[in-house]
């Protein structure tokens, strides 16, 4: 499919930004927290990275690199009016990290954003995405991105600042 080809040509896509507050639905309603990026980061995405659900790697500040899933779009279930980019990291953090720098490497595409008839079906779709992402990220071509200089640079930059 030409559209999918177009998406893949831009991957991996690397970006970083400060974590901002969203609508507070991720943890409370879904049990799946998502670290939201500011508007500028979302606006700076290449115009042809389509909305949808992707997977890849993420780190907070100079911390360890973990598997992640990221949703880019308007959250049709909630009918948001602003495009958002939200990352769920497959790791249990001791505390929230609002205001910190989130580093993400998007390596693959999972599916388009969808509307759902119930909160339960949205939650089970997201849980399915998480399981699928965990599996796909074990492929050697994806594992090597975890070691990319992008994440090393984020460590040295922040450490030099102290
Ligand atoms: C992997 C993943 C898949 C998602 N898929 C959808 C989707 O198909 N449709 C949708 O409306 N929202 C989807 N969402 C977005 C959730 O609705 C969103 O994370 C939630 O509204 C939290 O928003 P908040 O950060 O503003 O609290 C997805 C989120 C993640 C992390
Ligand atoms: N594993 C995780 N992945 C993403 N964010 C997490 C995680 N654990 C804790 N958080 C925190 O939870 C916040 C997101 O929760 P969420 O309910 O989506 O709120 P918001 O609507 O403000 O984005 C993140 O900004 C981060 O500080
Ligand atoms: Mg969120």
GROMACS .gro file of N, CA and C and ligand atoms in nm, residues 22-26 30 34 36 53 69 71 75-78 86 88 111-114 116 122 126 129, ligand 1:
model
  106
   22UNK      N    1  -0.200   1.664   3.012
   22UNK     CA    2  -0.309   1.644   2.916
   22UNK      C    3  -0.441   1.659   2.989
   23UNK      N    4  -0.537   1.574   2.956
   23UNK     CA    5  -0.669   1.582   3.020
   23UNK      C    6  -0.678   1.496   3.147
   24UNK      N    7  -0.570   1.428   3.182
   24UNK     CA    8  -0.569   1.344   3.302
   24UNK      C    9  -0.656   1.220   3.288
   25UNK      N   10  -0.678   1.174   3.164
   25UNK     CA   11  -0.766   1.057   3.143
   25UNK      C   12  -0.687   0.928   3.142
   26UNK      N   13  -0.562   0.937   3.092
   26UNK     CA   14  -0.481   0.817   3.072
   26UNK      C   15  -0.480   0.728   3.195
   30UNK      N   16  -0.827   0.508   3.198
   30UNK     CA   17  -0.782   0.392   3.121
   30UNK      C   18  -0.687   0.302   3.200
   34UNK      N   19  -0.022   0.821   2.982
   34UNK     CA   20   0.049   0.861   2.860
   34UNK      C   21   0.116   0.996   2.885
   36UNK      N   22   0.235   1.329   2.766
   36UNK     CA   23   0.195   1.412   2.651
   36UNK      C   24   0.304   1.513   2.615
   53UNK      N   25  -0.126   0.477   1.565
   53UNK     CA   26  -0.059   0.419   1.680
   53UNK      C   27   0.074   0.357   1.634
   69UNK      N   28   0.468   0.263   2.343
   69UNK     CA   29   0.370   0.280   2.234
   69UNK      C   30   0.332   0.428   2.234
   71UNK      N   31   0.059   0.730   2.065
   71UNK     CA   32  -0.062   0.759   1.989
   71UNK      C   33  -0.051   0.902   1.936
   75UNK      N   34  -0.760   1.137   1.914
   75UNK     CA   35  -0.832   1.050   2.007
   75UNK      C   36  -0.983   1.048   1.976
   76UNK      N   37  -1.022   0.987   1.864
   76UNK     CA   38  -1.162   0.992   1.822
   76UNK      C   39  -1.262   0.952   1.931
   77UNK      N   40  -1.220   0.864   2.023
   77UNK     CA   41  -1.313   0.824   2.130
   77UNK      C   42  -1.350   0.945   2.216
   78UNK      N   43  -1.254   1.036   2.235
   78UNK     CA   44  -1.277   1.154   2.319
   78UNK      C   45  -1.306   1.280   2.236
   86UNK      N   46   0.108   1.120   2.246
   86UNK     CA   47   0.113   1.069   2.382
   86UNK      C   48   0.183   0.934   2.387
   88UNK      N   49   0.302   0.599   2.600
   88UNK     CA   50   0.295   0.512   2.718
   88UNK      C   51   0.422   0.429   2.721
  111UNK      N   52  -0.137   0.075   1.377
  111UNK     CA   53  -0.275   0.083   1.323
  111UNK      C   54  -0.322   0.228   1.323
  112UNK      N   55  -0.432   0.256   1.252
  112UNK     CA   56  -0.488   0.391   1.259
  112UNK      C   57  -0.564   0.411   1.392
  113UNK      N   58  -0.590   0.534   1.428
  113UNK     CA   59  -0.672   0.563   1.546
  113UNK      C   60  -0.816   0.525   1.514
  114UNK      N   61  -0.888   0.476   1.616
  114UNK     CA   62  -1.027   0.434   1.591
  114UNK      C   63  -1.119   0.490   1.699
  116UNK      N   64  -1.444   0.383   1.947
  116UNK     CA   65  -1.490   0.258   2.010
  116UNK      C   66  -1.625   0.282   2.075
  122UNK      N   67  -1.180   0.035   2.412
  122UNK     CA   68  -1.062   0.119   2.390
  122UNK      C   69  -0.945   0.065   2.472
  126UNK      N   70  -0.581  -0.089   2.337
  126UNK     CA   71  -0.450  -0.036   2.378
  126UNK      C   72  -0.364  -0.148   2.439
  129UNK      N   73  -0.221  -0.339   2.164
  129UNK     CA   74  -0.109  -0.265   2.103
  129UNK      C   75   0.019  -0.285   2.183
  163LIG     C1   76  -0.126   0.265   2.236
  163LIG     C2   77  -0.239   0.363   2.239
  163LIG     C3   78  -0.344   0.349   2.149
  163LIG     C4   79  -0.450   0.439   2.150
  163LIG     N1   80  -0.552   0.423   2.060
  163LIG     C5   81  -0.656   0.509   2.060
  163LIG     C6   82  -0.763   0.494   1.966
  163LIG     O1   83  -0.764   0.406   1.880
  163LIG     N2   84  -0.867   0.583   1.974
  163LIG     C7   85  -0.871   0.683   2.068
  163LIG     O2   86  -0.966   0.758   2.070
  163LIG     N3   87  -0.770   0.702   2.155
  163LIG     C8   88  -0.662   0.617   2.154
  163LIG     N4   89  -0.560   0.634   2.242
  163LIG     C9   90  -0.553   0.758   2.320
  163LIG    C10   91  -0.624   0.754   2.452
  163LIG     O3   92  -0.759   0.786   2.432
  163LIG    C11   93  -0.553   0.862   2.534
  163LIG     O4   94  -0.425   0.813   2.568
  163LIG    C12   95  -0.629   0.904   2.654
  163LIG     O5   96  -0.737   0.982   2.614
  163LIG    C13   97  -0.543   0.982   2.754
  163LIG     O6   98  -0.541   1.118   2.726
  163LIG     P1   99  -0.470   1.223   2.823
  163LIG     O7  100  -0.323   1.207   2.810
  163LIG     O8  101  -0.513   1.358   2.773
  163LIG     O9  102  -0.515   1.196   2.963
  163LIG    C14  103  -0.451   0.546   2.244
  163LIG    C15  104  -0.346   0.560   2.335
  163LIG    C16  105  -0.240   0.470   2.334
  163LIG    C17  106  -0.128   0.487   2.433
   0.00000   0.00000   0.00000
